[in-house]
Coordinates of C-alpha atoms and ligand atoms in Angstrom, one line a residue:
X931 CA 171.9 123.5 118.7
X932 CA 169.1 120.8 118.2
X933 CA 169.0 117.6 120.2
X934 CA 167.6 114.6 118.4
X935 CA 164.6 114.8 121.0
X936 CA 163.9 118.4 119.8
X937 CA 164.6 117.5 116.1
X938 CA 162.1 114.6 116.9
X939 CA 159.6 117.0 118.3
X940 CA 159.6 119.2 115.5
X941 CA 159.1 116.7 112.8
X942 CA 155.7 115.4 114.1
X943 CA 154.6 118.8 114.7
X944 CA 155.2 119.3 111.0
X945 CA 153.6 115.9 110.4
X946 CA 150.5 116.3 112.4
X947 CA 150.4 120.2 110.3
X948 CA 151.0 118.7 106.9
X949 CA 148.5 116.0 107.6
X950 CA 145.8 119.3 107.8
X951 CA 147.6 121.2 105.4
X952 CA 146.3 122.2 102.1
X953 CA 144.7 118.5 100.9
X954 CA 141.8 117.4 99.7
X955 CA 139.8 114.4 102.1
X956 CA 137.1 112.5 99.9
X957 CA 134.7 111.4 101.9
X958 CA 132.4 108.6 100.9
X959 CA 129.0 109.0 102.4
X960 CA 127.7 105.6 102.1
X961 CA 123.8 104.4 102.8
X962 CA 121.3 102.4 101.4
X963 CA 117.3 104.6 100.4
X964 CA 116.6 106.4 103.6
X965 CA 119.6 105.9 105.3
X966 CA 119.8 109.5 106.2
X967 CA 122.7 110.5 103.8
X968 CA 121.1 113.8 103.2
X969 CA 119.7 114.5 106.6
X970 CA 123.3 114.4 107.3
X971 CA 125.1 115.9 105.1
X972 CA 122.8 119.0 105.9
X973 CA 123.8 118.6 109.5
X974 CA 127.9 118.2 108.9
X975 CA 127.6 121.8 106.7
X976 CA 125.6 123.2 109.1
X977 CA 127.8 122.0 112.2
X978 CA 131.1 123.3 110.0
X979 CA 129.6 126.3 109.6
X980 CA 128.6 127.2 113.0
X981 CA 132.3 125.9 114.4
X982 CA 132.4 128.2 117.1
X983 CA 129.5 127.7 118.8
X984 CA 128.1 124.1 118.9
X985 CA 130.4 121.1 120.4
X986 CA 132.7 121.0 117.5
X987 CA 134.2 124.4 119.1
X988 CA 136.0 122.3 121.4
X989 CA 137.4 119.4 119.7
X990 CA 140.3 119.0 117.7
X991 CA 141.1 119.6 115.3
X992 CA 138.1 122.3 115.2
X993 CA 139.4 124.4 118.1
X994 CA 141.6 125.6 115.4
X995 CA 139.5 126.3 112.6
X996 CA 139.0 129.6 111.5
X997 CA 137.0 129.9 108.7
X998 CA 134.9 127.7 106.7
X999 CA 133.3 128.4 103.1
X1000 CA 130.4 126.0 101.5
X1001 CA 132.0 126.0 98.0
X1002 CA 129.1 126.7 95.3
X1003 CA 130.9 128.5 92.5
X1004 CA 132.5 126.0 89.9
X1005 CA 131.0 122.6 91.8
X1006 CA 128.7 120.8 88.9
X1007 CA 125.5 120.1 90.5
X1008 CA 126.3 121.7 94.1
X1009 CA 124.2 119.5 97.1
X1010 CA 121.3 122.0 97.4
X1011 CA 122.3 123.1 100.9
X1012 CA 119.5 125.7 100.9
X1013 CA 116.3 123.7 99.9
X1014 CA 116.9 121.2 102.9
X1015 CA 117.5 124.0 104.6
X1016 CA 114.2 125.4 103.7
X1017 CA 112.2 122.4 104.7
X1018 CA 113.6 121.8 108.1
X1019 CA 113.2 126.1 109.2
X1020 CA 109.3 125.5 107.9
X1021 CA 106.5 125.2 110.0
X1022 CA 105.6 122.6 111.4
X1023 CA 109.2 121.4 110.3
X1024 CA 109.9 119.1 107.4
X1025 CA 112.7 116.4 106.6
X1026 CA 114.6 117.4 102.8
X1027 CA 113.4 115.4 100.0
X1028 CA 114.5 112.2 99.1
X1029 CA 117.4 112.1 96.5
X1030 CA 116.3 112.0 93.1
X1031 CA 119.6 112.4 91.5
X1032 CA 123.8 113.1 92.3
X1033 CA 124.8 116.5 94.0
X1034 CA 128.5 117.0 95.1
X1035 CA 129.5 119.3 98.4
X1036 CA 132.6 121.0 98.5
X1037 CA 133.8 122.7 101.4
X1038 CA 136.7 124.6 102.6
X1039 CA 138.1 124.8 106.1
X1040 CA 140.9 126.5 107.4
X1041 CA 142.9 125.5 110.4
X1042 CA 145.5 127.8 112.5
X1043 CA 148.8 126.1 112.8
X1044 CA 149.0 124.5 116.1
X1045 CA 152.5 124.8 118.6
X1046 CA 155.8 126.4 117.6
X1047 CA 154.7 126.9 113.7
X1048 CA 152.0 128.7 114.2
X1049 CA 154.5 131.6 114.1
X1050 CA 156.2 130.0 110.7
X1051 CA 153.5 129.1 109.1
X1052 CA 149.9 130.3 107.3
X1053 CA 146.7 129.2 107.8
X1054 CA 146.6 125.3 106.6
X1055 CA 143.7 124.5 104.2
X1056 CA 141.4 121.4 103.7
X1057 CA 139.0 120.9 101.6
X1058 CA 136.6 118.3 102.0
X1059 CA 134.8 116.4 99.1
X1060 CA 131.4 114.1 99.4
X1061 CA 128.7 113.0 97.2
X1062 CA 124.7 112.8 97.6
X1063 CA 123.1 110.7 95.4
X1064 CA 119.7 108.3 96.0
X1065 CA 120.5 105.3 98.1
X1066 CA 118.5 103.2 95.2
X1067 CA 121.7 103.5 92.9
X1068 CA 124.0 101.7 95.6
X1069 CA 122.6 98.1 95.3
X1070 CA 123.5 98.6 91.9
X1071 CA 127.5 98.4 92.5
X1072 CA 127.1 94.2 93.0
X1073 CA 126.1 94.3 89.4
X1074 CA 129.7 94.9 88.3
X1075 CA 130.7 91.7 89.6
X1076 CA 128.3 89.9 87.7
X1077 CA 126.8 88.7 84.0
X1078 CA 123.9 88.8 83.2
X1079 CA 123.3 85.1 83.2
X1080 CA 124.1 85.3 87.0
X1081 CA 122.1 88.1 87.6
X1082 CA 118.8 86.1 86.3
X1083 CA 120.2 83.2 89.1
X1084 CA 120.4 85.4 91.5
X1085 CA 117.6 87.4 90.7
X1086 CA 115.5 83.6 90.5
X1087 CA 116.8 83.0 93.7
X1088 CA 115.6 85.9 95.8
X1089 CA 112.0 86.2 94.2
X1090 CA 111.4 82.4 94.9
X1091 CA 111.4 83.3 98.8
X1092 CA 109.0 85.4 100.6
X1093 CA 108.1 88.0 100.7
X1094 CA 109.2 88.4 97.5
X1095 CA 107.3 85.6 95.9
X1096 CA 103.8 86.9 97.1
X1097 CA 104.6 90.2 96.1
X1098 CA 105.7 89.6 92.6
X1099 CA 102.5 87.5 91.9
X1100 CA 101.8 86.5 88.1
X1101 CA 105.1 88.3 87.2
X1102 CA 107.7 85.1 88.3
X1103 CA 105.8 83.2 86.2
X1104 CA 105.8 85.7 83.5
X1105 CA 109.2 86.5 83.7
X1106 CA 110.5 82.8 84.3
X1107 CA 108.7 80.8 81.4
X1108 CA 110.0 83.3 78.7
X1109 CA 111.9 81.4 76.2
X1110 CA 115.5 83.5 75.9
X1111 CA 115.9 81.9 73.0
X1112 CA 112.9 83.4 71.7
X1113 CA 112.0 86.2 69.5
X1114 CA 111.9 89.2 72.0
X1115 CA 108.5 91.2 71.3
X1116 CA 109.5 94.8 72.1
X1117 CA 106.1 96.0 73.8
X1118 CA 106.1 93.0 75.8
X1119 CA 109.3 93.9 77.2
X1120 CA 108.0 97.9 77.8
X1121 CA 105.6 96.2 79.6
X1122 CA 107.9 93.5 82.2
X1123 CA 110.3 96.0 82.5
X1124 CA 107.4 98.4 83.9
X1125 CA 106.1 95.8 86.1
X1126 CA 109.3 94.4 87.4
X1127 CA 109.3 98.6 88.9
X1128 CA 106.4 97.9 90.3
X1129 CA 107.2 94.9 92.1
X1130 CA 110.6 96.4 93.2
X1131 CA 108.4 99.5 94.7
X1132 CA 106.6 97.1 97.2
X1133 CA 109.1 95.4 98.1
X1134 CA 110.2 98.5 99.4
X1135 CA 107.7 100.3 100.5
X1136 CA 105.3 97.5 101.5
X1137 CA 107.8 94.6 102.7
X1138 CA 110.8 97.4 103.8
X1139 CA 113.1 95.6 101.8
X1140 CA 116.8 96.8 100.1
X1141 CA 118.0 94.9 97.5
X1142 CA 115.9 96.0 94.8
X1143 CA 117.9 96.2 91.1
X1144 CA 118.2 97.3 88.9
X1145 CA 118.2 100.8 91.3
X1146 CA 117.9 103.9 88.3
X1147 CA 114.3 101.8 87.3
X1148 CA 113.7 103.0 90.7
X1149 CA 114.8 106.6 90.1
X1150 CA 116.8 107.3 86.5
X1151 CA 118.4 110.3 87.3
X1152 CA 119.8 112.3 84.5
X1153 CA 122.1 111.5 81.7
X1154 CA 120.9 107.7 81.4
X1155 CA 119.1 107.2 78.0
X1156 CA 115.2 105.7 78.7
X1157 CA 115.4 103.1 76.2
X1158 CA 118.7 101.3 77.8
X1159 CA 116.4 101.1 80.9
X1160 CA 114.3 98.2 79.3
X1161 CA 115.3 95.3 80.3
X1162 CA 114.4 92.1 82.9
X1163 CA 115.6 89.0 84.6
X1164 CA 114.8 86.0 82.8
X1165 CA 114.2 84.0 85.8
X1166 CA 114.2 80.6 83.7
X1167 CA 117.6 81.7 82.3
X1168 CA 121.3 80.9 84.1
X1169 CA 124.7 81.6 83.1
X1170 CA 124.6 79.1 80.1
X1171 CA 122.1 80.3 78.7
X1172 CA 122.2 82.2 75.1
X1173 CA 120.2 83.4 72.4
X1174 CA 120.3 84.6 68.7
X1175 CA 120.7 88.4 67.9
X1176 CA 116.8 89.7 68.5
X1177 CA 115.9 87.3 71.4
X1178 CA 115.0 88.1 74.8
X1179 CA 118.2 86.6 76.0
X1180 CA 120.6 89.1 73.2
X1181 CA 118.2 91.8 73.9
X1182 CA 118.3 91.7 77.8
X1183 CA 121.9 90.9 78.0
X1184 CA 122.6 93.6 76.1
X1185 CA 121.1 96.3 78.2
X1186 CA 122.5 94.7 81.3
X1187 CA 126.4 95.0 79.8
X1188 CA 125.5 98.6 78.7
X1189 CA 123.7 99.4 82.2
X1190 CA 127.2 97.4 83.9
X1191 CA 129.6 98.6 82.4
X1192 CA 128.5 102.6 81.8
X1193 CA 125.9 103.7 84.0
X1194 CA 127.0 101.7 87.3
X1195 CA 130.7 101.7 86.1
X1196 CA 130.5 105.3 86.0
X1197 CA 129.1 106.0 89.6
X1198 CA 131.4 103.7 90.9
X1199 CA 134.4 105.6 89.6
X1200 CA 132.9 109.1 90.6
X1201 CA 131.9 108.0 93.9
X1202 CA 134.0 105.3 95.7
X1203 CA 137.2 105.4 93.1
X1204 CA 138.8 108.0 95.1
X1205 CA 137.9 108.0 98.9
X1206 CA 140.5 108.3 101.7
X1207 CA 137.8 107.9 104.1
X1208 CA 134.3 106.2 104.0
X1209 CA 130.6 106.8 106.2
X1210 CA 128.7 104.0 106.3
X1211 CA 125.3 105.1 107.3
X1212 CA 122.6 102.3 108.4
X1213 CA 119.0 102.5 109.7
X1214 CA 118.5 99.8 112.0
X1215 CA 115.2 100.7 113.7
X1216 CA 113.2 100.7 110.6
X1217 CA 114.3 97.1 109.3
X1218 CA 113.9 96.3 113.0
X1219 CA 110.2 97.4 113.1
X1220 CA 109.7 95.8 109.8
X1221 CA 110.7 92.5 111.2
X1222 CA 113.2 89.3 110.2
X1223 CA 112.7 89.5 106.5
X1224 CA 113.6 93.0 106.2
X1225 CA 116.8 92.7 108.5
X1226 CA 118.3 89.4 106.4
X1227 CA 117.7 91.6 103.3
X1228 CA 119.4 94.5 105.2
X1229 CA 122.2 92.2 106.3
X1230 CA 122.8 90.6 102.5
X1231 CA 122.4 94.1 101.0
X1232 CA 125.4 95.4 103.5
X1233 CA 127.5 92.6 102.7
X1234 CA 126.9 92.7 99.0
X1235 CA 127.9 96.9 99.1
X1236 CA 131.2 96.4 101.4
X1237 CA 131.9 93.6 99.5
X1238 CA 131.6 95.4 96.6
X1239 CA 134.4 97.5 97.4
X1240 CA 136.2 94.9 100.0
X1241 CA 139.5 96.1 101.4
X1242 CA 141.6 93.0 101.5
X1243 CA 143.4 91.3 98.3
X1244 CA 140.8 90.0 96.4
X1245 CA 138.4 91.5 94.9
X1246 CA 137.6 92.5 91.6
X1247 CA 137.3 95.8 92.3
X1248 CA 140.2 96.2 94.6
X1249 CA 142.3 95.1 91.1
X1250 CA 140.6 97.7 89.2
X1251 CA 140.8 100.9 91.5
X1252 CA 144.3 101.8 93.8
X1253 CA 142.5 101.0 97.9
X1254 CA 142.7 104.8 99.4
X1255 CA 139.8 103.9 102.4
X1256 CA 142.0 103.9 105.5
X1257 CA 139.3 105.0 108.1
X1258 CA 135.6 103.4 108.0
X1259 CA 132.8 104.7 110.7
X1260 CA 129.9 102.7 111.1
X1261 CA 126.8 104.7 112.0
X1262 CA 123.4 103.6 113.7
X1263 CA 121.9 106.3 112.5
X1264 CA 118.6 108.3 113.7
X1265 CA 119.8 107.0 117.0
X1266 CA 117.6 109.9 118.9
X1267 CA 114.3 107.8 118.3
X1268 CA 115.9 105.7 121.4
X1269 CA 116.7 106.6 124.8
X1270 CA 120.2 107.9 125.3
X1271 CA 120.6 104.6 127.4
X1272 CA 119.8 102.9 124.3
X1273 CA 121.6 104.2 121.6
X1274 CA 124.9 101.8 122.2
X1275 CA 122.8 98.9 122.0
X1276 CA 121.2 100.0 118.7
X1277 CA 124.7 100.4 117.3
X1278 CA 125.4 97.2 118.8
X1279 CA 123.0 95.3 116.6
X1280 CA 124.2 96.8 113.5
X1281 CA 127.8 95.7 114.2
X1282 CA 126.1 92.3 114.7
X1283 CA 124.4 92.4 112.0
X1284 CA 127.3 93.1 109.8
X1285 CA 130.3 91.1 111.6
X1286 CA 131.2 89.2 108.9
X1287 CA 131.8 92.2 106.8
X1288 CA 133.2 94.1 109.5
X1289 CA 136.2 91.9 109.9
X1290 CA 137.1 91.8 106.4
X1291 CA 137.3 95.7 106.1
X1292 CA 139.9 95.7 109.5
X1293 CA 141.8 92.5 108.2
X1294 CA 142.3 94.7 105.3
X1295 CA 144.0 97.2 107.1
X1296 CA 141.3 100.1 107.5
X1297 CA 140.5 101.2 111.1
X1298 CA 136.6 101.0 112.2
X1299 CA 134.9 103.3 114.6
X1300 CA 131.2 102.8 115.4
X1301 CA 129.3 106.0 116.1
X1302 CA 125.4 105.7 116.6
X1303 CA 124.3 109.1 115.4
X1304 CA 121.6 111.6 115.0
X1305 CA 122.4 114.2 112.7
X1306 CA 119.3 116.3 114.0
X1307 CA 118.3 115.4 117.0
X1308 CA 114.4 115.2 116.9
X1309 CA 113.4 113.7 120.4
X1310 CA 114.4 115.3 123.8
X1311 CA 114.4 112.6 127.0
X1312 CA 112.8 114.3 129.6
X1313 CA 112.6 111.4 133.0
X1314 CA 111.2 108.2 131.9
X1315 CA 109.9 109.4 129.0
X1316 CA 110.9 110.8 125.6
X1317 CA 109.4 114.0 124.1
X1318 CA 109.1 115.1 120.2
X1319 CA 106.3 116.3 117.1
X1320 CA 105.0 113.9 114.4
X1321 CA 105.3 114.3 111.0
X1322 CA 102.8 117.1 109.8
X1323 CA 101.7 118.0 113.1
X1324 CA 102.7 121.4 115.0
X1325 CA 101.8 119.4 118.7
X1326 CA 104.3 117.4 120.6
X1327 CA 104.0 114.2 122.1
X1328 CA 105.4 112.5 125.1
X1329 CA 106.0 108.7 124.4
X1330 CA 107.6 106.1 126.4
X1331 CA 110.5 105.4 124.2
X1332 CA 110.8 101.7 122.5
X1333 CA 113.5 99.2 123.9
X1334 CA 116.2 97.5 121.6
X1335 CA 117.7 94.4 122.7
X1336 CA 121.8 94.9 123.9
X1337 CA 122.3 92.0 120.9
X1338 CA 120.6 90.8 117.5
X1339 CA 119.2 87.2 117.8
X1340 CA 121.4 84.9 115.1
X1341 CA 118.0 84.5 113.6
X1342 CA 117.0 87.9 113.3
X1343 CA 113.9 86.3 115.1
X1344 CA 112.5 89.3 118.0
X1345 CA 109.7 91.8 118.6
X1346 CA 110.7 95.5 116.6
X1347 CA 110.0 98.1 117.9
X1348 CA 107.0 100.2 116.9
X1349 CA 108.2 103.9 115.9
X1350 CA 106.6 107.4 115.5
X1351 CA 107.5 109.4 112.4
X1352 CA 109.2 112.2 114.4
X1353 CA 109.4 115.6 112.2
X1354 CA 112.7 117.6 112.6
X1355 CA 113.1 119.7 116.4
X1356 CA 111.3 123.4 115.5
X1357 CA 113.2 126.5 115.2
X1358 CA 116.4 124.9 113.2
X1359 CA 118.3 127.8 111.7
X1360 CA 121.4 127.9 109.2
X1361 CA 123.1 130.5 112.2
X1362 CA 122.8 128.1 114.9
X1363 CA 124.1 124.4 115.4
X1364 CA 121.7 122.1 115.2
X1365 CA 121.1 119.7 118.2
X1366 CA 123.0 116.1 116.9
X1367 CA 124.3 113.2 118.9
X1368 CA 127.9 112.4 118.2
X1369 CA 128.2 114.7 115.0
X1370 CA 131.2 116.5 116.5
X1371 CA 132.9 112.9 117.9
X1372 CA 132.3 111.4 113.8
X1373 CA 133.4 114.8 112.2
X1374 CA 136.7 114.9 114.7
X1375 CA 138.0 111.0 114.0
X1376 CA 137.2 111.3 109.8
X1377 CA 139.4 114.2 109.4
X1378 CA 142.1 113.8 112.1
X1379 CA 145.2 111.1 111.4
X1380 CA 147.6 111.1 108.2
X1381 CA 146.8 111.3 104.8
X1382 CA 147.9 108.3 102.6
Ligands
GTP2335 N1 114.7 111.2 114.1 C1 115.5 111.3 113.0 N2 115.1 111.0 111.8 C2 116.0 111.2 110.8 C3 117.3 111.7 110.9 N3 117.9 111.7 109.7 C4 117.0 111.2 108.8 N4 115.8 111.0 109.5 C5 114.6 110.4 108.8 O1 114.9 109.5 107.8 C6 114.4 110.0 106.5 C7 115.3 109.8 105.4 O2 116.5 110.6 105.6 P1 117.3 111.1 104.3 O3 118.4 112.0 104.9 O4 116.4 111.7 103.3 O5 117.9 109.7 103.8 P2 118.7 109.5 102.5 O6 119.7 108.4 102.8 O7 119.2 110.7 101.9 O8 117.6 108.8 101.5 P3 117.6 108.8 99.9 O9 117.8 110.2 99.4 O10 116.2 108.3 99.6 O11 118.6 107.8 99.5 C8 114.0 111.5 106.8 O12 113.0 111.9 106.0 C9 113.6 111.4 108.3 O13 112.3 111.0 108.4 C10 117.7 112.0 112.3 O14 118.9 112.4 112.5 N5 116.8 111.8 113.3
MG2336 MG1 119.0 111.6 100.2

């Protein structure tokens, strides 16, 4: 007969199967442009695939997988696995392409029953869900909080401070002494709407900054219709503001609702609606580099995504969509640019950078785990001194690597450091692991502990 302690015994080994058994895990891969999102979603599929030789073969719960199967059959725009594969097996080695539009991965794994029912039971499937899409389109989730009176406000706000006001030039004052009241003159708006892109693109590229929206002007992706892409901030109008049917103001603010509540709405729902667990991936060293502007744009554009889907009571979108998110990593990522030595402290200064946030996603009940991560390891330490290839090159240099503070200054006021554009380690092949840092420690804690 059973005693209650083997009754006991039995029932978590059934919980800890069912927990791997035969569900699907959505996992939200979360990063702002050039985050890495791609880089390491190539890495987790190539890692998966090669289980049994690289470090995932000996932790749980990947000592027990048997197989694993890249789902392409039946998956609407499948995450082209092959083409970044292609560019990183070239010579000299390439990075994939940035993300111009949504892909989806889907991927099967299947686990061996562990302890007395792996004589009762089958092998235990789970498949694994996550999205690719270009970071651009993630700044665009604040939006759904927001009118458009309050997005000209804020909108106002953020070009009126440098570097932003330099960089827009001619166009604040454009933009800001445009009655909304006013007849709206059709070419005129072709033409802001083009030149509000333009100004978004430096502030990217030139000034390293994130919170650039509207994000599709940036790149449209498919299945949005050009002509709802015309529209601007009125940076003389507020949330009071109005106009008759034909004015700037009714010909803006209609764009904005339909860009709101269809194209933003509808990568909300696809993407975060329905995760069980959530990656946030952040670049710290190239903010860093860029200096204190770039790093408070950094920190506001973090707080605006998480808050965007916060995990307390409150928020909008917390009333709108049932919370699923019970496990969040945080993720320094490209973390191999540093020292090994280094690599905490870099994580370190993202967690500063983000406390705030951080806080409310645990008092909201989801557990946190910082991993600073490489997905592809590109720089080897070798002594003192840190070895890798540039960008285009086939040579390698030996560099002494950059230091990062162990905390960020409450001003964001220090020295960056200066990087190299490292290009991908050579010889990468789909057969073999790639070298990572910490891919098998994130993979490990995002599918382990129970289901919802
Ligand atoms: N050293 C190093 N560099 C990396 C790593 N991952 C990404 N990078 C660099 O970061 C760049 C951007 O990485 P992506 O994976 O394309 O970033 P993304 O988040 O998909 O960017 P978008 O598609 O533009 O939103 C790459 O081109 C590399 O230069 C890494 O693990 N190590
Ligand atoms: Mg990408």
């Amino acid at each position: 007969m059973a005693t209650v302690g083997n009754v006991n015994w039995v029932k978590k080994a059934q919980e800890k199967v069912a927990r791997l058994g035969g569900q699907t895990i959505r996992v939200g891969v979360t990063g702002l442009s050039g985050a890495g999102k791609t880089t390491f979603i190539t890495s987790l599929i190539n890692q998966l695939e090669n289980h049994q030789r690289g470090l995932l073969a000996r932790r749980p719960p990947f000592d027990r997988l048997v197989s694993v199967r890249w789902q392409r059959e039946g998956v609407a725009s499948p995450f082209p696995y092959l083409q970044a594969l292609g560019a990183l097996a070239s010579n000299p080695a390439q990075w994939p392409s940035s993300t111009a539009d949504l892909s989806r991965v889907v991927i099967d794994l299947q686990f061996r029953p562990e302890g007395l029912l792996k004589t009762l039971q089958g092998l235990r499937s789970v498949r694994v869900e996550l999205l690719d899409y270009p970071g651009e389109w993630l700044l665009d989730l604040p939006l759904l909080g927001l009118s458009y009176g309050k997005w000209c406000e804020q909108m106002a706000a953020l070009v009126d401070r440098e570097p932003r006001r330099s960089l827009a030039g001619t166009l604040r004052d454009r933009l800001g002494n445009l009655d909304p009241a006013a007849r709206c003159d059709p070419l005129e708006l072709s033409q802001l709407t083009a030149d509000w892109t333009s100004f978004m693109r430096s502030c990217r590229n030139e000034a390293g900054l994130a919170r650039n929206q509207p994000g599709r002007f940036l790149l449209p992706g498919s299945g949005v219709a050009a002509d709802m892409l015309l529209f601007v901030p009125l940076l003389g109008a507020n949330r009071y503001s109005e106009g008759p049917p034909g004015s700037w103001w009714a010909q803006c603010e209609e764009r904005f609702n339909y860009y709101r509540d269809f194209v933003v709405k509808g990568f909300y729902d696809e993407h975060f609606s329905q995760l069980d667990r959530q990656i946030l991936l952040v670049d710290m060293l190239a903010p860093m580099e860029a200096g204190q502007a770039a790093l408070q744009d950094l920190k506001l554009a973090l707080e605006e995504v998480m808050g965007s889907f916060r995990y307390g009571r409150n928020s909008l979108l917390q009333r709108l969509f049932r919370p699923r998110i019970t496990r969040m990593a945080i993720c320094a990522t490209k973390v191999d640019q540093v020292a090994p030595a280094q690599q905490r402290s870099l994580q370190q200064c993202l967690e500063d950078l983000v406390t705030d946030s951080l806080s409310e996603v645990r008092h909201g009940g989801v557990e946190v785990q910082g991993f600073p991560l490489a997905a592809i390891r590109a720089a080897d330490q070798e002594g003192e001194t840190m070895i890798g290839g540039l960008v285009g090159q086939t040579a390698f240099v030996r560099y002494q690597p950059v230091t990062v503070p162990a905390h960020l200054p409450l001003d964001l006021q220090f020295t960056g450091p200066k990087l190299l554009h490292l290009r991908p380690p050579s010889g990468l092949h789909r057969n073999e692991p790639f070298p990572h840092f910490r891919m098998d420690e994130l993979a490990g804690w995002i599918l382990e502990g129970r289901q919802p």
